[in-house]
Amino acid sequence: MERVEREALQRQLERLADGDRDAFHPLFVRLWPLLRGFAARCLSREEAEDVAQEALLRVFSRAAEFDRRRDALSWTLGIAAYEIRSARKRRQRRREQPAGALAERPDPAGSPEDAAVAGDLERELHAALAALGPADAETLLAYARGERPDLPGATFRKRVERALERLRGAWRLNHDRR
């Protein structure tokens, strides 16, 4: 938000805090897209609209509590952030998911075809690892498990790099028919 708009927001909220009802509409016009966009960064579109409305209600109902020494933008965004957090907690307590989340989430088991392809790839990987020397295979397995032998970091990285290059070579022998 630019400085001029921020100052206008400050003046309008101060006017509303003083009881000037004419400041309500311009303040609403200025805050609605701002709070809706802020909420949309954190929530689904449907939830963002509801949360932005709740935040506006809170801003307007608490306008008399606004302290002129505070920044109006920060104050309103703080109220909106609290409403966003409350909406998330409500959803978490109810174990709700946003609309469409179930359709987007893939089946963790996967299809039988995916399982067959994964099994084939795993067998091929084990065959390629068996074609490597024992030191290379052990280095790659330790790397895959997140283990690091008692070696300097640079030495282990170089061994992993060389073992991966040998594994690529073994894989190409069986799979790249170029």
CSV table of N, CA and C in Angstrom, one decimal:
chain,number,residue,atom,x,y,z
A,1,MET,N,0.8,-1.2,0.0
A,1,MET,CA,0.0,0.0,0.0
A,1,MET,C,0.9,1.2,0.0
A,2,GLU,N,0.6,2.2,-0.9
A,2,GLU,CA,1.4,3.4,-1.0
A,2,GLU,C,1.1,4.3,0.2
A,3,ARG,N,2.1,5.2,0.4
A,3,ARG,CA,2.1,6.1,1.6
A,3,ARG,C,0.8,7.0,1.6
A,4,VAL,N,0.4,7.5,0.4
A,4,VAL,CA,-0.8,8.3,0.4
A,4,VAL,C,-2.1,7.5,0.8
A,5,GLU,N,-2.2,6.3,0.3
A,5,GLU,CA,-3.3,5.5,0.7
A,5,GLU,C,-3.3,5.1,2.2
A,6,ARG,N,-2.1,4.9,2.6
A,6,ARG,CA,-1.9,4.5,4.0
A,6,ARG,C,-2.4,5.7,4.9
A,7,GLU,N,-2.0,6.9,4.5
A,7,GLU,CA,-2.3,8.1,5.3
A,7,GLU,C,-3.9,8.3,5.3
A,8,ALA,N,-4.5,8.0,4.1
A,8,ALA,CA,-5.9,8.2,4.0
A,8,ALA,C,-6.6,7.2,4.9
A,9,LEU,N,-6.1,6.0,4.9
A,9,LEU,CA,-6.7,4.9,5.8
A,9,LEU,C,-6.6,5.4,7.2
A,10,GLN,N,-5.4,5.9,7.6
A,10,GLN,CA,-5.2,6.4,9.0
A,10,GLN,C,-6.3,7.5,9.3
A,11,ARG,N,-6.5,8.5,8.4
A,11,ARG,CA,-7.4,9.5,8.7
A,11,ARG,C,-8.8,9.0,8.8
A,12,GLN,N,-9.2,8.1,7.9
A,12,GLN,CA,-10.6,7.6,7.9
A,12,GLN,C,-10.8,6.8,9.2
A,13,LEU,N,-9.9,5.9,9.6
A,13,LEU,CA,-10.1,5.2,10.8
A,13,LEU,C,-10.2,6.1,12.0
A,14,GLU,N,-9.3,7.1,12.0
A,14,GLU,CA,-9.4,8.1,13.1
A,14,GLU,C,-10.8,8.8,13.2
A,15,ARG,N,-11.3,9.1,12.0
A,15,ARG,CA,-12.6,9.8,11.9
A,15,ARG,C,-13.7,8.8,12.5
A,16,LEU,N,-13.6,7.6,12.0
A,16,LEU,CA,-14.6,6.6,12.5
A,16,LEU,C,-14.5,6.4,14.0
A,17,ALA,N,-13.2,6.3,14.5
A,17,ALA,CA,-13.0,6.2,15.9
A,17,ALA,C,-13.6,7.4,16.7
A,18,ASP,N,-13.6,8.5,16.1
A,18,ASP,CA,-14.2,9.7,16.7
A,18,ASP,C,-15.7,9.7,16.6
A,19,GLY,N,-16.3,8.8,15.9
A,19,GLY,CA,-17.8,8.7,15.8
A,19,GLY,C,-18.3,9.3,14.5
A,20,ASP,N,-17.5,9.6,13.6
A,20,ASP,CA,-18.0,10.2,12.3
A,20,ASP,C,-18.4,9.0,11.4
A,21,ARG,N,-19.8,8.9,11.3
A,21,ARG,CA,-20.4,7.8,10.5
A,21,ARG,C,-20.1,8.0,9.0
A,22,ASP,N,-19.8,9.2,8.5
A,22,ASP,CA,-19.5,9.4,7.1
A,22,ASP,C,-18.2,8.7,6.7
A,23,ALA,N,-17.4,8.4,7.6
A,23,ALA,CA,-16.1,7.7,7.3
A,23,ALA,C,-16.3,6.2,7.1
A,24,PHE,N,-17.4,5.7,7.4
A,24,PHE,CA,-17.7,4.2,7.3
A,24,PHE,C,-17.5,3.7,5.9
A,25,HIS,N,-18.3,4.3,5.0
A,25,HIS,CA,-18.3,3.8,3.6
A,25,HIS,C,-16.9,3.9,2.9
A,26,PRO,N,-16.2,5.1,2.9
A,26,PRO,CA,-14.9,5.1,2.3
A,26,PRO,C,-13.9,4.2,2.9
A,27,LEU,N,-14.0,4.0,4.3
A,27,LEU,CA,-13.2,3.0,4.9
A,27,LEU,C,-13.5,1.6,4.5
A,28,PHE,N,-14.7,1.3,4.3
A,28,PHE,CA,-15.1,0.0,3.8
A,28,PHE,C,-14.6,-0.3,2.4
A,29,VAL,N,-14.7,0.7,1.5
A,29,VAL,CA,-14.2,0.6,0.2
A,29,VAL,C,-12.7,0.4,0.1
A,30,ARG,N,-12.0,1.0,1.0
A,30,ARG,CA,-10.6,0.9,1.1
A,30,ARG,C,-10.1,-0.4,1.7
A,31,LEU,N,-10.8,-0.9,2.7
A,31,LEU,CA,-10.4,-2.1,3.5
A,31,LEU,C,-10.8,-3.4,2.8
A,32,TRP,N,-12.0,-3.4,2.2
A,32,TRP,CA,-12.5,-4.7,1.8
A,32,TRP,C,-11.6,-5.4,0.8
A,33,PRO,N,-11.1,-4.8,-0.3
A,33,PRO,CA,-10.2,-5.5,-1.2
A,33,PRO,C,-8.9,-5.9,-0.5
A,34,LEU,N,-8.4,-5.0,0.4
A,34,LEU,CA,-7.2,-5.2,1.1
A,34,LEU,C,-7.3,-6.4,2.0
A,35,LEU,N,-8.3,-6.5,2.8
A,35,LEU,CA,-8.4,-7.6,3.7
A,35,LEU,C,-8.8,-8.9,3.0
A,36,ARG,N,-9.6,-8.8,2.0
A,36,ARG,CA,-9.9,-10.0,1.2
A,36,ARG,C,-8.6,-10.6,0.5
A,37,GLY,N,-7.8,-9.7,0.0
A,37,GLY,CA,-6.5,-10.2,-0.6
A,37,GLY,C,-5.6,-10.8,0.4
A,38,PHE,N,-5.5,-10.1,1.6
A,38,PHE,CA,-4.7,-10.6,2.6
A,38,PHE,C,-5.1,-12.0,3.1
A,39,ALA,N,-6.4,-12.2,3.3
A,39,ALA,CA,-6.9,-13.5,3.7
A,39,ALA,C,-6.7,-14.5,2.6
A,40,ALA,N,-6.8,-14.1,1.4
A,40,ALA,CA,-6.7,-15.1,0.2
A,40,ALA,C,-5.3,-15.6,0.1
A,41,ARG,N,-4.3,-14.9,0.7
A,41,ARG,CA,-2.9,-15.5,0.6
A,41,ARG,C,-2.7,-16.6,1.6
A,42,CYS,N,-3.7,-16.7,2.5
A,42,CYS,CA,-3.5,-17.7,3.6
A,42,CYS,C,-4.6,-18.8,3.6
A,43,LEU,N,-5.7,-18.5,2.9
A,43,LEU,CA,-6.8,-19.5,3.0
A,43,LEU,C,-7.4,-19.7,1.6
A,44,SER,N,-8.3,-20.6,1.5
A,44,SER,CA,-9.0,-20.8,0.2
A,44,SER,C,-9.8,-19.6,-0.1
A,45,ARG,N,-10.3,-19.5,-1.3
A,45,ARG,CA,-11.0,-18.3,-1.8
A,45,ARG,C,-12.3,-18.1,-1.0
A,46,GLU,N,-13.0,-19.3,-0.8
A,46,GLU,CA,-14.3,-19.2,-0.1
A,46,GLU,C,-14.1,-18.8,1.4
A,47,GLU,N,-13.1,-19.4,2.0
A,47,GLU,CA,-12.8,-19.0,3.4
A,47,GLU,C,-12.3,-17.6,3.5
A,48,ALA,N,-11.5,-17.2,2.5
A,48,ALA,CA,-11.0,-15.8,2.6
A,48,ALA,C,-12.1,-14.8,2.6
A,49,GLU,N,-13.1,-15.0,1.9
A,49,GLU,CA,-14.2,-14.0,1.9
A,49,GLU,C,-14.9,-13.9,3.2
A,50,ASP,N,-15.1,-15.1,3.8
A,50,ASP,CA,-15.7,-15.1,5.1
A,50,ASP,C,-14.9,-14.5,6.2
A,51,VAL,N,-13.6,-14.8,6.2
A,51,VAL,CA,-12.6,-14.3,7.1
A,51,VAL,C,-12.5,-12.8,7.0
A,52,ALA,N,-12.4,-12.3,5.7
A,52,ALA,CA,-12.4,-10.8,5.5
A,52,ALA,C,-13.6,-10.1,6.0
A,53,GLN,N,-14.8,-10.7,5.9
A,53,GLN,CA,-16.0,-10.2,6.4
A,53,GLN,C,-15.9,-10.1,8.0
A,54,GLU,N,-15.5,-11.2,8.6
A,54,GLU,CA,-15.3,-11.2,10.0
A,54,GLU,C,-14.3,-10.1,10.5
A,55,ALA,N,-13.2,-10.0,9.7
A,55,ALA,CA,-12.2,-9.0,10.1
A,55,ALA,C,-12.8,-7.6,10.0
A,56,LEU,N,-13.6,-7.3,8.9
A,56,LEU,CA,-14.2,-6.0,8.8
A,56,LEU,C,-15.2,-5.8,9.9
A,57,LEU,N,-16.0,-6.8,10.3
A,57,LEU,CA,-16.9,-6.6,11.4
A,57,LEU,C,-16.1,-6.2,12.7
A,58,ARG,N,-15.0,-6.9,12.9
A,58,ARG,CA,-14.2,-6.6,14.1
A,58,ARG,C,-13.6,-5.2,14.1
A,59,VAL,N,-13.1,-4.8,12.9
A,59,VAL,CA,-12.5,-3.5,12.8
A,59,VAL,C,-13.6,-2.4,13.1
A,60,PHE,N,-14.8,-2.6,12.5
A,60,PHE,CA,-15.8,-1.6,12.7
A,60,PHE,C,-16.4,-1.6,14.1
A,61,SER,N,-16.5,-2.8,14.7
A,61,SER,CA,-17.0,-2.9,16.1
A,61,SER,C,-16.0,-2.4,17.1
A,62,ARG,N,-14.7,-2.4,16.8
A,62,ARG,CA,-13.7,-2.0,17.7
A,62,ARG,C,-13.1,-0.7,17.3
A,63,ALA,N,-13.7,0.0,16.4
A,63,ALA,CA,-13.1,1.3,15.9
A,63,ALA,C,-12.9,2.3,17.0
A,64,ALA,N,-13.8,2.3,18.0
A,64,ALA,CA,-13.7,3.3,19.1
A,64,ALA,C,-12.5,3.0,19.9
A,65,GLU,N,-12.0,1.7,19.9
A,65,GLU,CA,-10.8,1.4,20.7
A,65,GLU,C,-9.5,1.7,20.0
A,66,PHE,N,-9.6,2.2,18.7
A,66,PHE,CA,-8.3,2.4,17.9
A,66,PHE,C,-7.6,3.6,18.6
A,67,ASP,N,-6.3,3.3,18.7
A,67,ASP,CA,-5.4,4.3,19.3
A,67,ASP,C,-4.7,5.1,18.2
A,68,ARG,N,-4.9,6.4,18.2
A,68,ARG,CA,-4.4,7.2,17.1
A,68,ARG,C,-2.9,7.1,16.9
A,69,ARG,N,-2.2,6.8,17.9
A,69,ARG,CA,-0.7,6.7,17.9
A,69,ARG,C,-0.2,5.4,17.1
A,70,ARG,N,-1.2,4.5,16.9
A,70,ARG,CA,-0.9,3.3,16.2
A,70,ARG,C,-1.1,3.5,14.7
A,71,ASP,N,-0.5,2.6,13.9
A,71,ASP,CA,-0.7,2.6,12.4
A,71,ASP,C,-2.0,1.9,12.1
A,72,ALA,N,-2.8,2.5,11.4
A,72,ALA,CA,-4.2,1.9,11.0
A,72,ALA,C,-4.0,0.7,10.2
A,73,LEU,N,-3.1,0.7,9.3
A,73,LEU,CA,-2.9,-0.5,8.4
A,73,LEU,C,-2.5,-1.7,9.3
A,74,SER,N,-1.5,-1.5,10.1
A,74,SER,CA,-1.0,-2.6,11.0
A,74,SER,C,-2.1,-3.1,11.9
A,75,TRP,N,-2.9,-2.2,12.4
A,75,TRP,CA,-4.0,-2.5,13.3
A,75,TRP,C,-5.0,-3.4,12.6
A,76,THR,N,-5.4,-3.0,11.4
A,76,THR,CA,-6.4,-3.7,10.7
A,76,THR,C,-5.9,-5.1,10.3
A,77,LEU,N,-4.6,-5.1,9.8
A,77,LEU,CA,-4.0,-6.4,9.4
A,77,LEU,C,-3.8,-7.3,10.5
A,78,GLY,N,-3.6,-6.8,11.7
A,78,GLY,CA,-3.4,-7.6,12.9
A,78,GLY,C,-4.8,-8.2,13.3
A,79,ILE,N,-5.8,-7.5,13.1
A,79,ILE,CA,-7.2,-8.1,13.4
A,79,ILE,C,-7.4,-9.2,12.3
A,80,ALA,N,-7.1,-8.9,11.1
A,80,ALA,CA,-7.3,-9.9,10.0
A,80,ALA,C,-6.5,-11.2,10.3
A,81,ALA,N,-5.3,-11.0,10.7
A,81,ALA,CA,-4.4,-12.1,11.0
A,81,ALA,C,-4.9,-13.0,12.1
A,82,TYR,N,-5.5,-12.3,13.1
A,82,TYR,CA,-6.1,-13.1,14.2
A,82,TYR,C,-7.3,-13.9,13.7
A,83,GLU,N,-8.1,-13.3,12.8
A,83,GLU,CA,-9.3,-14.0,12.2
A,83,GLU,C,-8.8,-15.1,11.4
A,84,ILE,N,-7.8,-15.0,10.6
A,84,ILE,CA,-7.2,-16.1,9.8
A,84,ILE,C,-6.8,-17.2,10.7
A,85,ARG,N,-6.1,-16.9,11.7
A,85,ARG,CA,-5.6,-17.9,12.7
A,85,ARG,C,-6.8,-18.6,13.3
A,86,SER,N,-7.8,-17.9,13.7
A,86,SER,CA,-9.0,-18.5,14.3
A,86,SER,C,-9.7,-19.4,13.3
A,87,ALA,N,-9.8,-19.0,12.1
A,87,ALA,CA,-10.4,-19.9,11.1
A,87,ALA,C,-9.6,-21.2,10.9
A,88,ARG,N,-8.3,-21.1,10.8
A,88,ARG,CA,-7.5,-22.3,10.7
A,88,ARG,C,-7.7,-23.2,11.9
A,89,LYS,N,-7.7,-22.6,13.1
A,89,LYS,CA,-7.9,-23.4,14.3
A,89,LYS,C,-9.2,-24.1,14.3
A,90,ARG,N,-10.3,-23.4,13.9
A,90,ARG,CA,-11.6,-24.0,13.8
A,90,ARG,C,-11.6,-25.2,12.9
A,91,ARG,N,-11.0,-25.0,11.7
A,91,ARG,CA,-11.0,-26.1,10.7
A,91,ARG,C,-10.2,-27.2,11.3
A,92,GLN,N,-9.1,-27.0,11.9
A,92,GLN,CA,-8.2,-28.0,12.5
A,92,GLN,C,-9.0,-28.8,13.6
A,93,ARG,N,-9.7,-28.1,14.5
A,93,ARG,CA,-10.4,-28.7,15.5
A,93,ARG,C,-11.5,-29.6,14.9
A,94,ARG,N,-12.1,-29.2,13.9
A,94,ARG,CA,-13.2,-30.0,13.2
A,94,ARG,C,-12.7,-31.0,12.3
A,95,ARG,N,-11.3,-30.9,12.1
A,95,ARG,CA,-10.7,-31.8,11.1
A,95,ARG,C,-11.3,-31.6,9.7
A,96,GLU,N,-11.6,-30.4,9.4
A,96,GLU,CA,-12.1,-30.1,8.1
A,96,GLU,C,-11.0,-29.8,7.1
A,97,GLN,N,-11.3,-30.0,5.8
A,97,GLN,CA,-10.4,-29.7,4.8
A,97,GLN,C,-11.1,-28.7,3.8
A,98,PRO,N,-10.4,-27.8,3.2
A,98,PRO,CA,-11.0,-26.9,2.2
A,98,PRO,C,-11.7,-27.7,1.1
A,99,ALA,N,-12.7,-27.1,0.5
A,99,ALA,CA,-13.4,-27.8,-0.6
A,99,ALA,C,-12.5,-28.1,-1.7
A,100,GLY,N,-12.5,-29.3,-2.2
A,100,GLY,CA,-11.7,-29.7,-3.3
A,100,GLY,C,-10.4,-30.3,-2.9
A,101,ALA,N,-10.0,-30.2,-1.6
A,101,ALA,CA,-8.8,-30.8,-1.1
A,101,ALA,C,-8.8,-32.3,-1.2
A,102,LEU,N,-9.9,-32.9,-1.0
A,102,LEU,CA,-9.9,-34.4,-1.1
A,102,LEU,C,-9.7,-34.8,-2.6
A,103,ALA,N,-10.3,-34.1,-3.5
A,103,ALA,CA,-10.2,-34.4,-4.9
A,103,ALA,C,-8.7,-34.3,-5.4
A,104,GLU,N,-8.0,-33.3,-4.8
A,104,GLU,CA,-6.6,-33.0,-5.2
A,104,GLU,C,-5.6,-34.0,-4.6
A,105,ARG,N,-6.0,-34.5,-3.5
A,105,ARG,CA,-5.0,-35.4,-2.8
A,105,ARG,C,-5.0,-36.8,-3.4
A,106,PRO,N,-3.8,-37.2,-3.9
A,106,PRO,CA,-3.7,-38.5,-4.5
A,106,PRO,C,-3.9,-39.7,-3.5
A,107,ASP,N,-4.4,-40.8,-4.1
A,107,ASP,CA,-4.5,-42.0,-3.2
A,107,ASP,C,-3.1,-42.4,-2.8
A,108,PRO,N,-2.9,-42.5,-1.5
A,108,PRO,CA,-1.6,-42.9,-1.0
A,108,PRO,C,-1.2,-44.3,-1.4
A,109,ALA,N,-2.1,-45.2,-1.6
A,109,ALA,CA,-1.8,-46.6,-2.0
A,109,ALA,C,-1.4,-46.6,-3.5
A,110,GLY,N,-1.9,-45.7,-4.3
A,110,GLY,CA,-1.6,-45.7,-5.7
A,110,GLY,C,-2.4,-46.8,-6.4
A,111,SER,N,-2.3,-46.8,-7.7
A,111,SER,CA,-3.0,-47.8,-8.5
A,111,SER,C,-2.1,-49.1,-8.5
A,112,PRO,N,-2.8,-50.2,-8.9
A,112,PRO,CA,-2.0,-51.4,-9.0
A,112,PRO,C,-0.9,-51.3,-10.1
A,113,GLU,N,-1.1,-50.5,-11.1
A,113,GLU,CA,-0.1,-50.3,-12.1
A,113,GLU,C,1.1,-49.5,-11.5
A,114,ASP,N,0.8,-48.5,-10.7
A,114,ASP,CA,1.9,-47.8,-10.1
A,114,ASP,C,2.7,-48.7,-9.2
A,115,ALA,N,2.1,-49.6,-8.5
A,115,ALA,CA,2.8,-50.5,-7.6
A,115,ALA,C,3.7,-51.4,-8.4
A,116,ALA,N,3.1,-51.9,-9.6
A,116,ALA,CA,3.9,-52.8,-10.4
A,116,ALA,C,5.1,-52.1,-11.0
A,117,VAL,N,4.9,-50.9,-11.4
A,117,VAL,CA,6.1,-50.1,-12.0
A,117,VAL,C,7.1,-49.8,-10.9
A,118,ALA,N,6.6,-49.4,-9.7
A,118,ALA,CA,7.6,-49.2,-8.6
A,118,ALA,C,8.4,-50.4,-8.3
A,119,GLY,N,7.7,-51.6,-8.3
A,119,GLY,CA,8.4,-52.9,-8.0
A,119,GLY,C,9.4,-53.2,-9.0
A,120,ASP,N,9.1,-53.0,-10.3
A,120,ASP,CA,10.0,-53.2,-11.4
A,120,ASP,C,11.2,-52.3,-11.2
A,121,LEU,N,11.0,-51.0,-11.0
A,121,LEU,CA,12.1,-50.1,-10.8
A,121,LEU,C,13.0,-50.4,-9.6
A,122,GLU,N,12.4,-50.9,-8.6
A,122,GLU,CA,13.2,-51.2,-7.4
A,122,GLU,C,14.0,-52.5,-7.7
A,123,ARG,N,13.5,-53.4,-8.4
A,123,ARG,CA,14.3,-54.6,-8.8
A,123,ARG,C,15.5,-54.2,-9.7
A,124,GLU,N,15.2,-53.3,-10.6
A,124,GLU,CA,16.2,-52.8,-11.6
A,124,GLU,C,17.3,-52.1,-10.8
A,125,LEU,N,16.9,-51.3,-9.8
A,125,LEU,CA,17.9,-50.5,-9.0
A,125,LEU,C,18.7,-51.5,-8.2
A,126,HIS,N,18.2,-52.5,-7.6
A,126,HIS,CA,19.0,-53.5,-6.9
A,126,HIS,C,19.9,-54.2,-7.8
A,127,ALA,N,19.5,-54.5,-9.0
A,127,ALA,CA,20.4,-55.2,-10.0
A,127,ALA,C,21.5,-54.2,-10.3
A,128,ALA,N,21.2,-52.9,-10.5
A,128,ALA,CA,22.3,-52.0,-10.9
A,128,ALA,C,23.3,-51.8,-9.7
A,129,LEU,N,22.7,-51.8,-8.5
A,129,LEU,CA,23.6,-51.7,-7.3
A,129,LEU,C,24.5,-52.9,-7.1
A,130,ALA,N,23.9,-54.1,-7.5
A,130,ALA,CA,24.7,-55.3,-7.4
A,130,ALA,C,25.8,-55.3,-8.4
A,131,ALA,N,25.7,-54.6,-9.5
A,131,ALA,CA,26.7,-54.5,-10.5
A,131,ALA,C,27.9,-53.6,-10.1
A,132,LEU,N,27.6,-52.8,-9.1
A,132,LEU,CA,28.7,-51.9,-8.6
A,132,LEU,C,29.6,-52.7,-7.6
A,133,GLY,N,30.7,-52.1,-7.3
A,133,GLY,CA,31.6,-52.6,-6.3
A,133,GLY,C,31.0,-52.5,-4.9
A,134,PRO,N,31.4,-53.3,-4.0
A,134,PRO,CA,30.8,-53.2,-2.6
A,134,PRO,C,30.9,-51.9,-2.0
A,135,ALA,N,32.1,-51.2,-2.2
A,135,ALA,CA,32.3,-49.9,-1.6
A,135,ALA,C,31.3,-48.9,-2.1
A,136,ASP,N,31.1,-48.9,-3.5
A,136,ASP,CA,30.2,-47.9,-4.1
A,136,ASP,C,28.7,-48.2,-3.6
A,137,ALA,N,28.4,-49.5,-3.6
A,137,ALA,CA,27.0,-49.8,-3.1
A,137,ALA,C,26.8,-49.4,-1.7
A,138,GLU,N,27.8,-49.6,-0.8
A,138,GLU,CA,27.6,-49.2,0.6
A,138,GLU,C,27.6,-47.7,0.8
A,139,THR,N,28.4,-47.0,0.0
A,139,THR,CA,28.4,-45.5,0.0
A,139,THR,C,27.0,-45.0,-0.4
A,140,LEU,N,26.4,-45.5,-1.4
A,140,LEU,CA,25.1,-45.0,-1.9
A,140,LEU,C,24.0,-45.4,-0.9
A,141,LEU,N,24.1,-46.6,-0.3
A,141,LEU,CA,23.1,-47.0,0.7
A,141,LEU,C,23.1,-46.1,1.9
A,142,ALA,N,24.4,-45.8,2.4
A,142,ALA,CA,24.5,-45.0,3.5
A,142,ALA,C,24.0,-43.6,3.2
A,143,TYR,N,24.2,-43.1,2.0
A,143,TYR,CA,23.7,-41.8,1.6
A,143,TYR,C,22.2,-41.8,1.6
A,144,ALA,N,21.6,-42.8,1.0
A,144,ALA,CA,20.2,-42.9,0.9
A,144,ALA,C,19.5,-43.0,2.3
A,145,ARG,N,20.2,-43.6,3.3
A,145,ARG,CA,19.6,-43.7,4.7
A,145,ARG,C,19.9,-42.4,5.5
A,146,GLY,N,20.7,-41.5,4.9
A,146,GLY,CA,21.0,-40.3,5.6
A,146,GLY,C,22.1,-40.4,6.6
A,147,GLU,N,22.9,-41.5,6.5
A,147,GLU,CA,24.0,-41.8,7.3
A,147,GLU,C,25.3,-41.2,6.7
A,148,ARG,N,26.2,-40.8,7.6
A,148,ARG,CA,27.5,-40.3,7.1
A,148,ARG,C,28.6,-41.0,7.8
A,149,PRO,N,29.4,-41.8,7.1
A,149,PRO,CA,30.5,-42.5,7.8
A,149,PRO,C,31.5,-41.5,8.4
A,150,ASP,N,32.4,-42.0,9.2
A,150,ASP,CA,33.3,-41.1,9.9
A,150,ASP,C,34.4,-40.7,8.9
A,151,LEU,N,34.0,-39.8,8.0
A,151,LEU,CA,34.9,-39.3,7.0
A,151,LEU,C,34.7,-37.8,6.9
A,152,PRO,N,35.7,-37.0,6.4
A,152,PRO,CA,35.4,-35.6,6.2
A,152,PRO,C,34.3,-35.4,5.2
A,153,GLY,N,33.5,-34.4,5.3
A,153,GLY,CA,32.4,-34.1,4.4
A,153,GLY,C,32.7,-34.1,3.0
A,154,ALA,N,33.8,-33.5,2.6
A,154,ALA,CA,34.2,-33.4,1.2
A,154,ALA,C,34.5,-34.8,0.6
A,155,THR,N,35.2,-35.6,1.4
A,155,THR,CA,35.6,-36.9,1.0
A,155,THR,C,34.3,-37.8,0.7
A,156,PHE,N,33.4,-37.7,1.7
A,156,PHE,CA,32.1,-38.5,1.5
A,156,PHE,C,31.3,-38.0,0.3
A,157,ARG,N,31.2,-36.7,0.1
A,157,ARG,CA,30.5,-36.2,-1.0
A,157,ARG,C,31.2,-36.6,-2.3
A,158,LYS,N,32.5,-36.6,-2.4
A,158,LYS,CA,33.2,-37.1,-3.6
A,158,LYS,C,32.9,-38.6,-3.9
A,159,ARG,N,32.9,-39.4,-2.8
A,159,ARG,CA,32.6,-40.8,-3.0
A,159,ARG,C,31.2,-41.0,-3.5
A,160,VAL,N,30.3,-40.3,-2.9
A,160,VAL,CA,28.9,-40.4,-3.4
A,160,VAL,C,28.8,-40.0,-4.8
A,161,GLU,N,29.5,-38.9,-5.2
A,161,GLU,CA,29.4,-38.4,-6.6
A,161,GLU,C,30.0,-39.5,-7.6
A,162,ARG,N,31.1,-40.1,-7.2
A,162,ARG,CA,31.7,-41.1,-8.1
A,162,ARG,C,30.8,-42.3,-8.1
A,163,ALA,N,30.2,-42.8,-7.0
A,163,ALA,CA,29.4,-43.9,-7.0
A,163,ALA,C,28.1,-43.7,-7.8
A,164,LEU,N,27.6,-42.5,-7.7
A,164,LEU,CA,26.4,-42.2,-8.5
A,164,LEU,C,26.7,-42.2,-10.0
A,165,GLU,N,27.9,-41.8,-10.4
A,165,GLU,CA,28.3,-41.8,-11.8
A,165,GLU,C,28.4,-43.2,-12.3
A,166,ARG,N,29.0,-44.1,-11.4
A,166,ARG,CA,29.1,-45.5,-11.8
A,166,ARG,C,27.7,-46.2,-11.9
A,167,LEU,N,26.8,-45.8,-10.9
A,167,LEU,CA,25.4,-46.3,-11.0
A,167,LEU,C,24.7,-45.9,-12.2
A,168,ARG,N,24.9,-44.6,-12.6
A,168,ARG,CA,24.3,-44.2,-13.9
A,168,ARG,C,24.8,-45.0,-15.1
A,169,GLY,N,26.1,-45.3,-15.0
A,169,GLY,CA,26.7,-46.1,-16.1
A,169,GLY,C,26.1,-47.5,-16.2
A,170,ALA,N,26.0,-48.1,-15.0
A,170,ALA,CA,25.4,-49.4,-14.9
A,170,ALA,C,23.9,-49.4,-15.4
A,171,TRP,N,23.2,-48.4,-15.0
A,171,TRP,CA,21.8,-48.2,-15.4
A,171,TRP,C,21.7,-48.1,-16.9
A,172,ARG,N,22.6,-47.3,-17.5
A,172,ARG,CA,22.5,-47.0,-19.0
A,172,ARG,C,22.8,-48.3,-19.7
A,173,LEU,N,23.7,-49.2,-19.2
A,173,LEU,CA,24.0,-50.4,-19.9
A,173,LEU,C,22.7,-51.3,-20.1
A,174,ASN,N,21.8,-51.3,-19.1
A,174,ASN,CA,20.6,-52.1,-19.2
A,174,ASN,C,19.4,-51.4,-19.7
A,175,HIS,N,19.4,-50.0,-19.7
A,175,HIS,CA,18.2,-49.3,-20.1
A,175,HIS,C,18.2,-48.4,-21.3
A,176,ASP,N,19.4,-47.8,-21.5
A,176,ASP,CA,19.5,-46.9,-22.6
A,176,ASP,C,20.0,-47.7,-23.8
A,177,ARG,N,19.1,-47.9,-24.8
A,177,ARG,CA,19.5,-48.7,-26.0
A,177,ARG,C,19.8,-47.8,-27.1
A,178,ARG,N,20.6,-46.8,-26.9
A,178,ARG,CA,20.9,-45.8,-27.9
A,178,ARG,C,22.0,-46.2,-28.8
